[in-house]
Short mmCIF file of C-alpha atoms and ligand atoms in Angstrom, two decimals:
data_model
loop_
_atom_site.label_atom_id
_atom_site.label_comp_id
_atom_site.label_asym_id
_atom_site.label_seq_id
_atom_site.Cartn_x
_atom_site.Cartn_y
_atom_site.Cartn_z
CA UNK A 1 33.48 -19.05 -64.18
CA UNK A 2 35.39 -16.78 -61.95
CA UNK A 3 37.54 -14.12 -63.46
CA UNK A 4 41.01 -15.19 -64.41
CA UNK A 5 43.79 -12.76 -63.13
CA UNK A 6 46.58 -11.98 -65.46
CA UNK A 7 50.43 -10.89 -65.17
CA UNK A 8 51.84 -7.50 -65.71
CA UNK A 9 54.72 -7.77 -68.07
CA UNK A 10 56.22 -4.89 -70.13
CA UNK A 11 53.35 -2.70 -69.15
CA UNK A 12 50.67 -5.17 -70.51
CA UNK A 13 48.17 -7.40 -69.01
CA UNK A 14 48.90 -10.95 -70.09
CA UNK A 15 48.80 -14.67 -69.23
CA UNK A 16 49.94 -17.77 -71.00
CA UNK A 17 49.13 -20.13 -67.88
CA UNK A 18 47.22 -23.34 -68.58
CA UNK A 19 46.63 -23.92 -64.84
CA UNK A 20 44.88 -21.85 -62.35
CA UNK A 21 43.98 -21.80 -58.70
CA UNK A 22 40.84 -20.51 -57.04
CA UNK A 23 41.06 -17.54 -54.76
CA UNK A 24 38.79 -17.97 -51.76
CA UNK A 25 37.25 -15.36 -49.38
CA UNK A 26 38.24 -16.88 -45.98
CA UNK A 27 35.09 -15.64 -44.30
CA UNK A 28 32.37 -16.59 -46.82
CA UNK A 29 34.30 -19.49 -48.57
CA UNK A 30 33.20 -17.75 -52.04
CA UNK A 31 35.49 -18.20 -54.90
CA UNK A 32 36.42 -14.69 -56.08
CA UNK A 33 38.92 -15.05 -58.83
CA UNK A 34 41.26 -17.50 -60.29
CA UNK A 35 45.03 -17.17 -60.11
CA UNK A 36 47.42 -18.23 -63.08
CA UNK A 37 50.32 -20.49 -62.36
CA UNK A 38 52.62 -18.76 -64.64
CA UNK A 39 54.85 -21.44 -66.51
CA UNK A 40 58.77 -20.81 -66.81
CA UNK A 41 58.75 -19.38 -70.30
CA UNK A 42 56.48 -16.65 -69.23
CA UNK A 43 58.71 -15.98 -66.16
CA UNK A 44 61.91 -15.80 -68.83
CA UNK A 45 59.94 -13.21 -70.72
CA UNK A 46 59.35 -11.24 -67.66
CA UNK A 47 63.12 -11.34 -66.76
CA UNK A 48 64.11 -10.52 -70.39
CA UNK A 49 61.85 -7.54 -70.48
CA UNK A 50 63.10 -6.27 -67.14
CA UNK A 51 66.65 -6.81 -68.44
CA UNK A 52 65.89 -4.95 -71.66
CA UNK A 53 64.52 -1.99 -69.56
CA UNK A 54 67.40 -1.81 -67.15
CA UNK A 55 69.95 0.29 -69.05
CA UNK A 56 67.61 3.14 -69.71
CA UNK A 57 66.05 2.90 -66.00
CA UNK A 58 69.37 2.93 -64.54
CA UNK A 59 70.63 6.03 -66.64
CA UNK A 60 67.44 7.91 -65.67
CA UNK A 61 68.51 10.33 -62.49
CA UNK A 62 67.60 9.26 -59.42
CA UNK A 63 65.59 12.38 -58.94
CA UNK A 64 63.53 11.54 -62.10
CA UNK A 65 63.08 7.96 -60.98
CA UNK A 66 61.40 8.97 -57.79
CA UNK A 67 58.71 11.20 -59.46
CA UNK A 68 57.09 7.91 -60.40
CA UNK A 69 57.28 6.94 -56.54
CA UNK A 70 55.63 10.39 -55.58
CA UNK A 71 52.76 9.50 -58.08
CA UNK A 72 52.48 5.89 -56.70
CA UNK A 73 52.47 7.33 -53.25
CA UNK A 74 49.39 9.72 -54.11
CA UNK A 75 47.60 7.05 -56.02
CA UNK A 76 47.98 4.59 -53.04
CA UNK A 77 46.57 7.39 -50.88
CA UNK A 78 43.53 7.85 -53.01
CA UNK A 79 42.74 4.22 -53.52
CA UNK A 80 43.41 3.09 -50.07
CA UNK A 81 39.94 2.25 -49.31
CA UNK A 82 39.58 -0.33 -52.21
CA UNK A 83 42.89 -1.65 -51.37
CA UNK A 84 41.80 -2.44 -47.84
CA UNK A 85 38.67 -4.11 -48.76
CA UNK A 86 40.47 -6.24 -51.22
CA UNK A 87 42.84 -7.21 -48.43
CA UNK A 88 40.04 -7.99 -46.03
CA UNK A 89 38.17 -9.99 -48.65
CA UNK A 90 41.19 -12.24 -49.66
CA UNK A 91 43.28 -12.48 -46.45
CA UNK A 92 40.60 -12.27 -43.89
CA UNK A 93 41.77 -9.61 -41.59
CA UNK A 94 39.66 -6.50 -40.52
CA UNK A 95 39.10 -3.57 -42.52
CA UNK A 96 40.91 -1.48 -39.81
CA UNK A 97 43.95 -3.81 -39.85
CA UNK A 98 43.87 -3.64 -43.70
CA UNK A 99 44.24 0.09 -43.51
CA UNK A 100 46.84 -0.03 -41.01
CA UNK A 101 48.82 -2.52 -43.25
CA UNK A 102 48.48 -0.22 -46.30
CA UNK A 103 49.71 2.71 -44.08
CA UNK A 104 52.73 0.76 -43.29
CA UNK A 105 53.52 -0.10 -46.98
CA UNK A 106 52.91 3.68 -48.13
CA UNK A 107 55.62 4.59 -45.46
CA UNK A 108 58.29 2.54 -47.50
CA UNK A 109 57.08 4.45 -50.74
CA UNK A 110 57.76 7.53 -48.78
CA UNK A 111 61.35 6.57 -47.48
CA UNK A 112 62.29 5.42 -50.87
CA UNK A 113 61.71 8.87 -52.28
CA UNK A 114 64.81 10.07 -50.23
CA UNK A 115 66.96 7.81 -52.64
CA UNK A 116 68.84 10.74 -54.06
CA UNK A 117 70.43 11.32 -50.65
CA UNK A 118 70.34 7.62 -49.35
CA UNK A 119 72.19 6.56 -52.40
CA UNK A 120 75.06 8.77 -52.13
CA UNK A 121 78.63 7.48 -51.94
CA UNK A 122 81.60 8.58 -50.09
CA UNK A 123 84.67 10.60 -51.38
CA UNK A 124 88.43 11.05 -49.83
CA UNK A 125 90.63 13.51 -51.48
CA UNK A 126 94.47 12.90 -51.44
CA UNK A 127 94.63 9.37 -50.42
CA UNK A 128 98.10 9.88 -51.78
CA UNK A 129 99.35 13.20 -53.18
CA UNK A 130 97.06 14.04 -56.25
CA UNK A 131 95.09 10.95 -55.90
CA UNK A 132 91.42 10.70 -54.86
CA UNK A 133 89.35 7.79 -54.12
CA UNK A 134 85.50 7.48 -53.85
CA UNK A 135 82.70 4.93 -53.83
CA UNK A 136 79.53 4.95 -55.90
CA UNK A 137 76.33 2.71 -55.38
CA UNK A 138 75.13 1.29 -58.63
CA UNK A 139 72.08 -0.86 -59.09
CA UNK A 140 72.35 -4.53 -59.54
CA UNK A 141 69.82 -5.14 -62.68
CA UNK A 142 66.93 -7.33 -62.41
CA UNK A 143 65.56 -8.32 -58.91
CA UNK A 144 62.69 -10.33 -57.59
CA UNK A 145 60.59 -10.58 -54.49
CA UNK A 146 58.47 -13.55 -53.49
CA UNK A 147 56.07 -12.50 -50.63
CA UNK A 148 53.63 -14.39 -48.31
CA UNK A 149 49.92 -14.35 -47.77
CA UNK A 150 49.68 -12.36 -44.51
CA UNK A 151 50.44 -8.80 -45.69
CA UNK A 152 49.49 -8.77 -49.43
CA UNK A 153 49.49 -5.10 -49.40
CA UNK A 154 52.57 -3.95 -47.33
CA UNK A 155 55.28 -6.79 -47.77
CA UNK A 156 55.79 -6.19 -51.57
CA UNK A 157 56.24 -2.45 -50.58
CA UNK A 158 59.03 -3.58 -48.26
CA UNK A 159 61.10 -4.17 -51.17
CA UNK A 160 59.48 -2.63 -54.55
CA UNK A 161 60.13 0.98 -53.79
CA UNK A 162 63.78 0.74 -52.80
CA UNK A 163 64.72 -1.75 -55.71
CA UNK A 164 63.19 0.82 -58.44
CA UNK A 165 64.39 4.02 -56.74
CA UNK A 166 68.02 2.69 -56.70
CA UNK A 167 67.55 2.00 -60.48
CA UNK A 168 66.65 -1.76 -60.61
CA UNK A 169 63.90 -3.62 -62.47
CA UNK A 170 61.82 -5.41 -60.13
CA UNK A 171 59.64 -8.52 -60.59
CA UNK A 172 57.16 -9.49 -57.95
CA UNK A 173 55.86 -12.98 -57.20
CA UNK A 174 52.84 -12.58 -54.62
CA UNK A 175 51.11 -15.27 -52.79
CA UNK A 176 48.83 -17.30 -54.83
CA UNK A 177 46.30 -17.08 -51.96
CA UNK A 178 46.08 -13.53 -52.07
CA UNK A 179 46.94 -12.22 -55.65
CA UNK A 180 44.02 -9.74 -56.07
CA UNK A 181 45.71 -7.03 -53.70
CA UNK A 182 48.86 -7.27 -56.24
CA UNK A 183 46.61 -6.77 -59.22
CA UNK A 184 45.11 -3.66 -57.69
CA UNK A 185 48.51 -2.26 -56.84
CA UNK A 186 49.66 -2.90 -60.32
CA UNK A 187 46.72 -1.13 -61.80
CA UNK A 188 47.89 1.90 -59.67
CA UNK A 189 51.55 1.20 -60.86
CA UNK A 190 50.51 1.24 -64.45
CA UNK A 191 49.14 4.86 -63.70
CA UNK A 192 52.23 5.93 -62.04
CA UNK A 193 54.29 6.47 -65.30
CA UNK A 194 57.17 3.74 -64.77
CA UNK A 195 58.60 2.78 -68.31
CA UNK A 196 57.61 -0.63 -69.68
CA UNK A 197 59.53 -3.40 -67.95
CA UNK A 198 60.66 -1.47 -64.69
CA UNK A 199 58.03 -2.97 -62.58
CA UNK A 200 56.42 -6.60 -63.38
CA UNK A 201 54.13 -8.97 -61.69
CA UNK A 202 53.89 -12.85 -62.15
CA UNK A 203 51.71 -14.95 -60.46
CA UNK A 204 52.25 -18.55 -59.48
CA UNK A 205 53.48 -21.20 -57.06
CA UNK A 206 56.68 -23.17 -56.67
CA UNK A 207 57.41 -23.64 -60.48
CA UNK A 208 56.96 -19.76 -60.97
CA UNK A 209 59.37 -19.33 -58.08
CA UNK A 210 61.93 -21.75 -59.36
CA UNK A 211 62.08 -20.09 -62.60
CA UNK A 212 63.09 -16.84 -61.06
CA UNK A 213 65.70 -18.39 -58.90
CA UNK A 214 67.38 -20.15 -61.87
CA UNK A 215 67.39 -17.30 -64.34
CA UNK A 216 70.80 -15.93 -64.79
CA UNK A 217 69.66 -12.52 -65.16
CA UNK A 218 67.83 -12.30 -61.96
CA UNK A 219 70.52 -10.76 -59.56
CA UNK A 220 68.89 -10.66 -56.18
CA UNK A 221 66.03 -12.16 -54.36
CA UNK A 222 64.06 -11.13 -51.52
CA UNK A 223 61.79 -13.42 -49.57
CA UNK A 224 59.37 -13.32 -46.98
CA UNK A 225 57.21 -16.50 -45.78
CA UNK A 226 57.80 -19.83 -43.59
CA UNK A 227 61.04 -20.84 -42.53
CA UNK A 228 61.38 -24.21 -44.52
CA UNK A 229 60.64 -22.05 -47.85
CA UNK A 230 63.14 -19.37 -46.75
CA UNK A 231 65.86 -21.82 -46.27
CA UNK A 232 65.24 -23.38 -49.50
CA UNK A 233 64.87 -20.16 -51.68
CA UNK A 234 68.15 -18.84 -49.77
CA UNK A 235 70.05 -21.93 -50.61
CA UNK A 236 68.94 -22.01 -54.21
CA UNK A 237 69.25 -18.33 -54.95
CA UNK A 238 72.87 -18.08 -53.46
CA UNK A 239 73.93 -21.51 -55.13
CA UNK A 240 72.87 -19.72 -58.39
CA UNK A 241 75.09 -16.73 -57.42
CA UNK A 242 72.42 -14.21 -56.48
CA UNK A 243 72.21 -12.15 -53.28
CA UNK A 244 69.27 -12.96 -51.22
CA UNK A 245 67.58 -11.79 -48.13
CA UNK A 246 65.02 -14.51 -46.95
CA UNK A 247 62.77 -13.79 -43.75
CA UNK A 248 61.27 -16.67 -42.05
CA UNK A 249 58.76 -17.72 -39.43
CA UNK A 250 58.40 -16.57 -35.73
CA UNK A 251 57.66 -17.49 -32.29
CA UNK A 252 57.35 -14.18 -30.43
CA UNK A 253 57.65 -14.35 -26.39
CA UNK A 254 56.47 -11.55 -24.09
CA UNK A 255 57.21 -11.21 -20.45
CA UNK A 256 55.01 -9.53 -18.08
CA UNK A 257 56.46 -8.45 -14.90
CA UNK A 258 54.44 -8.19 -11.56
CA UNK A 259 54.79 -4.19 -11.57
CA UNK A 260 53.57 -3.95 -15.31
CA UNK A 261 50.48 -1.83 -16.15
CA UNK A 262 48.25 -5.00 -16.13
CA UNK A 263 45.46 -3.40 -18.11
CA UNK A 264 47.58 -1.77 -20.51
CA UNK A 265 49.51 -4.91 -20.84
CA UNK A 266 46.40 -7.21 -21.34
CA UNK A 267 45.03 -4.90 -24.06
CA UNK A 268 48.33 -4.63 -25.92
CA UNK A 269 48.93 -8.35 -25.71
CA UNK A 270 45.36 -9.35 -27.02
CA UNK A 271 45.83 -7.31 -29.75
CA UNK A 272 49.23 -8.69 -30.68
CA UNK A 273 48.10 -12.33 -30.11
CA UNK A 274 44.76 -12.05 -31.84
CA UNK A 275 45.28 -9.05 -34.12
CA UNK A 276 45.16 -10.48 -37.86
CA UNK A 277 43.95 -13.82 -36.22
CA UNK A 278 47.57 -14.26 -35.07
CA UNK A 279 48.68 -14.51 -38.50
CA UNK A 280 51.35 -11.76 -38.21
CA UNK A 281 55.11 -12.64 -37.86
CA UNK A 282 55.23 -10.15 -34.83
CA UNK A 283 52.34 -11.59 -32.99
CA UNK A 284 52.82 -12.55 -29.38
CA UNK A 285 52.30 -15.95 -29.23
CA UNK A 286 54.01 -17.15 -25.90
CA UNK A 287 53.23 -15.08 -22.61
CA UNK A 288 55.42 -15.60 -19.75
CA UNK A 289 54.44 -13.99 -16.59
CA UNK A 290 56.90 -13.60 -13.65
CA UNK A 291 56.08 -14.25 -9.89
CA UNK A 292 52.70 -12.81 -8.85
CA UNK A 293 51.84 -11.37 -12.39
CA UNK A 294 50.81 -14.99 -13.37
CA UNK A 295 47.32 -15.04 -11.76
CA UNK A 296 46.22 -11.52 -12.59
CA UNK A 297 47.47 -11.84 -16.10
CA UNK A 298 45.59 -15.32 -16.69
CA UNK A 299 42.35 -13.99 -15.47
CA UNK A 300 42.64 -10.69 -17.58
CA UNK A 301 43.80 -12.29 -20.72
CA UNK A 302 41.19 -15.25 -20.57
CA UNK A 303 38.53 -12.43 -20.34
CA UNK A 304 39.92 -10.55 -23.40
CA UNK A 305 40.09 -13.80 -25.35
CA UNK A 306 36.27 -14.38 -24.41
CA UNK A 307 34.95 -10.96 -25.36
CA UNK A 308 37.01 -10.27 -28.59
CA UNK A 309 34.59 -10.23 -31.53
CA UNK A 310 35.21 -12.26 -34.40
CA UNK A 311 33.60 -12.22 -37.76
CA UNK A 312 33.73 -11.10 -41.27
CA UNK A 313 36.35 -8.07 -41.51
CA UNK A 314 34.11 -5.54 -43.36
CA UNK A 315 31.27 -5.88 -40.79
CA UNK A 316 31.06 -3.34 -38.00
CA UNK A 317 32.70 -3.87 -34.73
CA UNK A 318 34.60 -6.83 -35.77
CA UNK A 319 37.98 -7.35 -34.04
CA UNK A 320 39.05 -10.55 -35.57
CA UNK A 321 38.72 -12.27 -38.81
CA UNK A 322 39.15 -15.89 -39.84
CA UNK A 323 42.45 -17.84 -40.60
CA UNK A 324 43.50 -18.19 -44.37
CA UNK A 325 42.44 -21.66 -45.28
CA UNK A 326 40.63 -24.57 -44.19
CA UNK A 327 44.13 -26.40 -44.07
CA UNK A 328 45.22 -23.67 -41.68
CA UNK A 329 42.27 -24.02 -39.43
CA UNK A 330 42.95 -27.70 -39.25
CA UNK A 331 46.43 -27.31 -38.72
CA UNK A 332 45.91 -24.91 -35.91
CA UNK A 333 43.34 -26.81 -34.17
CA UNK A 334 45.69 -29.89 -34.39
CA UNK A 335 48.50 -27.85 -32.59
CA UNK A 336 46.04 -26.81 -29.97
CA UNK A 337 45.01 -30.48 -29.39
CA UNK A 338 48.91 -31.16 -29.32
CA UNK A 339 49.37 -28.55 -26.61
CA UNK A 340 46.49 -30.09 -24.41
CA UNK A 341 48.14 -33.58 -24.82
CA UNK A 342 51.41 -32.15 -23.71
CA UNK A 343 49.89 -31.20 -20.48
CA UNK A 344 48.64 -27.62 -21.19
CA UNK A 345 44.92 -26.76 -20.06
CA UNK A 346 42.72 -24.91 -22.69
CA UNK A 347 41.48 -22.20 -20.56
CA UNK A 348 39.90 -20.57 -23.42
CA UNK A 349 39.24 -23.05 -26.59
CA UNK A 350 38.84 -21.45 -29.96
CA UNK A 351 38.08 -24.57 -31.90
CA UNK A 352 34.64 -25.74 -33.04
CA UNK A 353 33.18 -22.11 -33.14
CA UNK A 354 31.38 -20.36 -36.01
CA UNK A 355 30.03 -16.90 -37.04
CA UNK A 356 26.43 -16.84 -37.89
CA UNK A 357 25.78 -16.09 -41.64
CA UNK A 358 29.45 -17.15 -42.47
CA UNK A 359 29.08 -20.87 -41.34
CA UNK A 360 31.67 -21.98 -44.15
CA UNK A 361 34.38 -19.78 -43.02
CA UNK A 362 37.87 -20.70 -41.56
CA UNK A 363 36.99 -19.76 -37.88
CA UNK A 364 39.28 -20.31 -35.06
CA UNK A 365 38.36 -18.15 -32.06
CA UNK A 366 40.92 -16.70 -29.65
CA UNK A 367 42.41 -19.33 -27.66
CA UNK A 368 44.46 -19.36 -24.51
CA UNK A 369 46.53 -22.43 -23.57
CA UNK A 370 47.78 -22.14 -19.82
CA UNK A 371 50.90 -23.85 -18.31
CA UNK A 372 52.37 -24.78 -21.68
CA UNK A 373 55.48 -26.91 -20.81
CA UNK A 374 58.42 -24.80 -21.62
CA UNK A 375 60.24 -28.19 -23.02
CA UNK A 376 57.23 -29.35 -25.06
CA UNK A 377 56.95 -29.22 -29.08
CA UNK A 378 54.27 -26.81 -28.78
CA UNK A 379 56.51 -24.19 -27.22
CA UNK A 380 58.73 -24.17 -30.05
CA UNK A 381 56.49 -24.54 -33.10
CA UNK A 382 55.03 -21.66 -34.96
CA UNK A 383 51.45 -22.06 -34.76
CA UNK A 384 50.44 -18.90 -36.87
CA UNK A 385 46.86 -18.71 -35.62
CA UNK A 386 45.04 -16.88 -32.68
CA UNK A 387 46.53 -18.94 -29.90
CA UNK A 388 48.59 -17.60 -26.92
CA UNK A 389 50.63 -20.00 -24.85
CA UNK A 390 51.00 -19.14 -21.18
CA UNK A 391 53.91 -19.99 -19.02
CA UNK A 392 55.23 -18.87 -15.65
CA UNK A 393 58.65 -17.96 -14.44
CA UNK A 394 59.87 -17.12 -10.82
CA UNK A 395 62.20 -14.43 -11.92
CA UNK A 396 63.29 -12.20 -14.81
CA UNK A 397 66.30 -14.48 -15.35
CA UNK A 398 64.20 -17.71 -15.60
CA UNK A 399 61.84 -15.80 -18.10
CA UNK A 400 64.80 -14.74 -20.26
CA UNK A 401 66.09 -18.35 -20.31
CA UNK A 402 62.58 -19.33 -21.65
CA UNK A 403 62.67 -16.56 -24.21
CA UNK A 404 66.16 -17.42 -25.44
CA UNK A 405 65.50 -21.10 -25.69
CA UNK A 406 63.91 -21.05 -29.11
CA UNK A 407 65.13 -20.97 -32.83
CA UNK A 408 62.62 -18.50 -34.43
CA UNK A 409 64.18 -15.40 -33.23
CA UNK A 410 62.02 -12.44 -34.71
CA UNK A 411 60.86 -10.49 -31.57
CA UNK A 412 60.61 -10.43 -27.79
CA UNK A 413 58.53 -8.08 -25.81
CA UNK A 414 58.64 -7.04 -21.97
CA UNK A 415 55.92 -5.21 -19.82
CA UNK A 416 57.27 -3.47 -16.98
CA UNK A 417 57.61 -0.10 -15.26
CA UNK A 418 61.19 -0.88 -14.07
CA UNK A 419 63.91 0.64 -16.44
CA UNK A 420 66.86 -1.53 -15.23
CA UNK A 421 64.57 -4.57 -15.73
CA UNK A 422 63.78 -3.19 -19.24
CA UNK A 423 67.49 -2.76 -20.02
CA UNK A 424 68.51 -6.08 -18.67
CA UNK A 425 65.81 -7.57 -21.10
CA UNK A 426 66.74 -5.55 -24.21
CA UNK A 427 70.42 -6.45 -23.50
CA UNK A 428 70.13 -10.11 -23.09
CA UNK A 429 67.09 -11.06 -25.09
CA UNK A 430 68.02 -13.13 -28.15
CA UNK A 431 65.90 -11.37 -30.75
CA UNK A 432 66.17 -9.23 -33.83
CA UNK A 433 63.36 -6.79 -32.77
CA UNK A 434 62.48 -5.98 -29.10
CA UNK A 435 59.46 -4.29 -27.60
CA UNK A 436 59.36 -2.75 -24.31
CA UNK A 437 55.71 -1.98 -23.27
CA UNK A 438 54.93 -2.60 -26.94
CA UNK A 439 53.24 -5.75 -28.52
CA UNK A 440 54.13 -5.53 -32.04
CA UNK A 441 57.57 -4.03 -32.33
CA UNK A 442 57.29 -3.48 -36.05
CA UNK A 443 60.16 -1.34 -37.26
CA UNK A 444 59.29 1.76 -39.20
CA UNK A 445 60.44 1.97 -42.78
CA UNK A 446 63.50 3.80 -41.87
CA UNK A 447 64.68 1.08 -39.86
CA UNK A 448 65.58 -2.53 -41.00
CA UNK A 449 63.27 -5.48 -40.21
CA UNK A 450 65.78 -7.75 -38.04
CA UNK A 451 64.71 -11.14 -37.59
CA UNK A 452 67.69 -13.39 -36.59
CA UNK A 453 68.44 -17.17 -36.78
CA UNK A 454 65.75 -19.26 -38.28
CA UNK A 455 63.76 -16.23 -38.71
CA UNK A 456 66.17 -14.98 -41.16
CA UNK A 457 68.64 -16.05 -43.89
CA UNK A 458 71.13 -13.38 -45.23
CA UNK A 459 72.47 -10.27 -43.80
CA UNK A 460 71.08 -7.19 -45.04
CA UNK A 461 67.39 -6.90 -44.04
CA UNK A 462 64.25 -5.40 -45.63
CA UNK A 463 63.60 -1.43 -45.50
CA UNK A 464 65.50 1.72 -45.04
CA UNK A 465 69.21 1.52 -45.40
CA UNK A 466 69.37 -2.01 -45.48
CA UNK A 467 67.11 -2.04 -48.46
CA UNK A 468 69.53 0.57 -50.21
CA UNK A 469 72.45 -1.74 -49.52
CA UNK A 470 70.91 -4.73 -50.76
CA UNK A 471 69.89 -3.31 -54.10
CA UNK A 472 73.23 -1.72 -54.81
CA UNK A 473 76.66 -2.70 -55.30
CA UNK A 474 79.61 -0.62 -54.41
CA UNK A 475 82.15 0.58 -56.98
CA UNK A 476 85.30 2.02 -55.75
CA UNK A 477 87.27 4.46 -58.05
CA UNK A 478 90.75 5.51 -57.47
CA UNK A 479 91.85 8.34 -59.79
CA UNK A 480 94.81 10.46 -60.68
CA UNK A 481 94.83 13.73 -62.92
CA UNK A 482 98.37 14.92 -63.20
CA UNK A 483 98.76 18.73 -63.17
CA UNK A 484 101.28 18.34 -66.33
CA UNK A 485 98.52 16.81 -68.30
CA UNK A 486 96.51 19.81 -68.01
CA UNK A 487 96.58 22.04 -71.32
CA UNK A 488 96.18 25.26 -69.19
CA UNK A 489 93.21 26.69 -71.09
P1 NAD B 501 54.89 -19.68 -47.41
O1 NAD B 501 56.37 -19.94 -47.16
O2 NAD B 501 54.01 -20.85 -47.60
O3 NAD B 501 54.81 -18.87 -48.87
C1 NAD B 501 55.55 -17.63 -49.06
C2 NAD B 501 55.75 -17.60 -50.81
O4 NAD B 501 56.49 -18.78 -51.12
C3 NAD B 501 54.49 -17.66 -51.45
O5 NAD B 501 54.64 -16.62 -52.54
C4 NAD B 501 54.55 -19.02 -51.86
O6 NAD B 501 53.94 -19.14 -53.51
C5 NAD B 501 56.08 -19.32 -52.11
N1 NAD B 501 56.43 -20.57 -51.94
C6 NAD B 501 55.61 -21.67 -51.14
N2 NAD B 501 56.25 -22.82 -51.19
C7 NAD B 501 57.35 -22.89 -51.95
C8 NAD B 501 58.26 -23.71 -52.67
N3 NAD B 501 58.28 -24.86 -51.99
N4 NAD B 501 59.09 -23.27 -53.34
C9 NAD B 501 59.18 -21.99 -53.65
N5 NAD B 501 58.20 -21.08 -53.38
C10 NAD B 501 57.32 -21.54 -52.56
O7 NAD B 501 54.50 -18.82 -46.39
P2 NAD B 501 52.96 -18.08 -46.00
O8 NAD B 501 52.14 -19.22 -45.63
O9 NAD B 501 52.37 -17.34 -47.18
O10 NAD B 501 53.07 -16.87 -45.05
C11 NAD B 501 53.13 -17.25 -43.62
C12 NAD B 501 54.58 -17.38 -43.13
O11 NAD B 501 55.38 -16.18 -43.48
C13 NAD B 501 54.71 -17.48 -41.53
O12 NAD B 501 55.63 -18.46 -41.39
C14 NAD B 501 55.02 -16.14 -41.20
O13 NAD B 501 55.79 -16.15 -39.91
C15 NAD B 501 56.00 -15.95 -42.26
N6 NAD B 501 56.46 -14.24 -42.38
C16 NAD B 501 57.36 -13.87 -41.80
C17 NAD B 501 57.74 -12.55 -41.93
C18 NAD B 501 58.84 -11.94 -41.52
O14 NAD B 501 59.18 -10.77 -41.53
N7 NAD B 501 59.71 -12.76 -40.85
C19 NAD B 501 56.56 -11.60 -42.23
C20 NAD B 501 55.34 -12.25 -42.68
C21 NAD B 501 55.15 -13.66 -42.69
#
């Protein structure tokens, strides 16, 4: 029988689960481990352990709290190769992509080490004669994050470092499809010296999440995943009086102007559309070429699709891995068929392909659908697979109208050499993240990750200052110390 993973509660590895799920390598189809589906009683224990640890952690000076994060940063650097291999084996992306993911995660640990300064308040003397007023930031208590399958190393680190640096106790519920990365991350956390109860791990699925959402001691919930689940978690968490920040799905357009550097644009858009097998919330999934850009871009991008090397992500030279499950493969292939039924032509068709030696893997090869109707269902549905839909527009205004006619408003990109066109696009595009001659406009850790509309429920986003504000509450103090009370020592 495959090894059974455990939770990390009170600095001990344990599990009381009666039910487990297989964790399957998406390239080889081999069962690697089993993940526990943690029942509510054990979730409650994790929350109570965190609540008990909170007063002591909160009183630990911020400059001391970050010493554990410095250690964690060094441990992550030292173990980046193992972490990347685990990510590739459970998530499917290539080794290089897994290393890149870990780098972006580590960057958040580095930024959170600046908390002693980022958490500072403000002070005004003499708001009235002899009266001062100031604001301090205090931690909330126990906070939780629920994370998706596609970045098992990076996304937990969008939250964990800021939550604990600001003095909260943190519980992670990672995706049940990729739990091994979290277990390895927590092996490193156990070496970094955090007191018992400050950082905990509970595995599971919906019931585990619901127990976190309903526990009165969980004060804030961070979520990243699909839009229907984001909406559900935001509703249930806020109805229970918690803070919530819930990041959802995406459908990211890119506009190619006739003056774009076509070779550069093609390479970058191909990496965006097919990197991580299109399972990135910042993947370009719709390419809108303007005017005469259409013919040349179509030719170049079709060639890039045909030549991309697909296979097991730890093998040499592989540029794209499998999708996460057989269900995902079937869903993506169904959506390609739907696009064709709506009138698109499959210029490059990635269905019914396989990789020698890995015949049971979840393979969908790079796909290009040409002339996808802008008013069809496919144009608005999140595919979350290696499929690029091509559309044409006569002018930049028409292209911006297509860009803005969607509800998953995570990112929009443009490729052009014209500064005025780029400015117009940046100004008018409805999108939380904009890329100009960039294919994956992923904010650095010191900027917020700003999805809008159906891509985000909440107000404060992940990372940087938004993370600090989300995990702290402001207390305003107004104080008077009359001179005549002084004993004049
Ligand atoms: P998902 O919504 O299926 O799962 C995300 C998490 O929610 C997992 O931990 C899962 O166990 C839990 N969950 C699933 N169903 C639940 C339910 N009914 N009740 C409570 N919890 C539930 O998402 P996924 O398939 O793991 O990830 C892919 C999705 O995430 C895509 O839609 C992608 O666009 C999105 N995503 C968004 C961002 C972003 O920053 N906006 C980043 C990465 C991924």
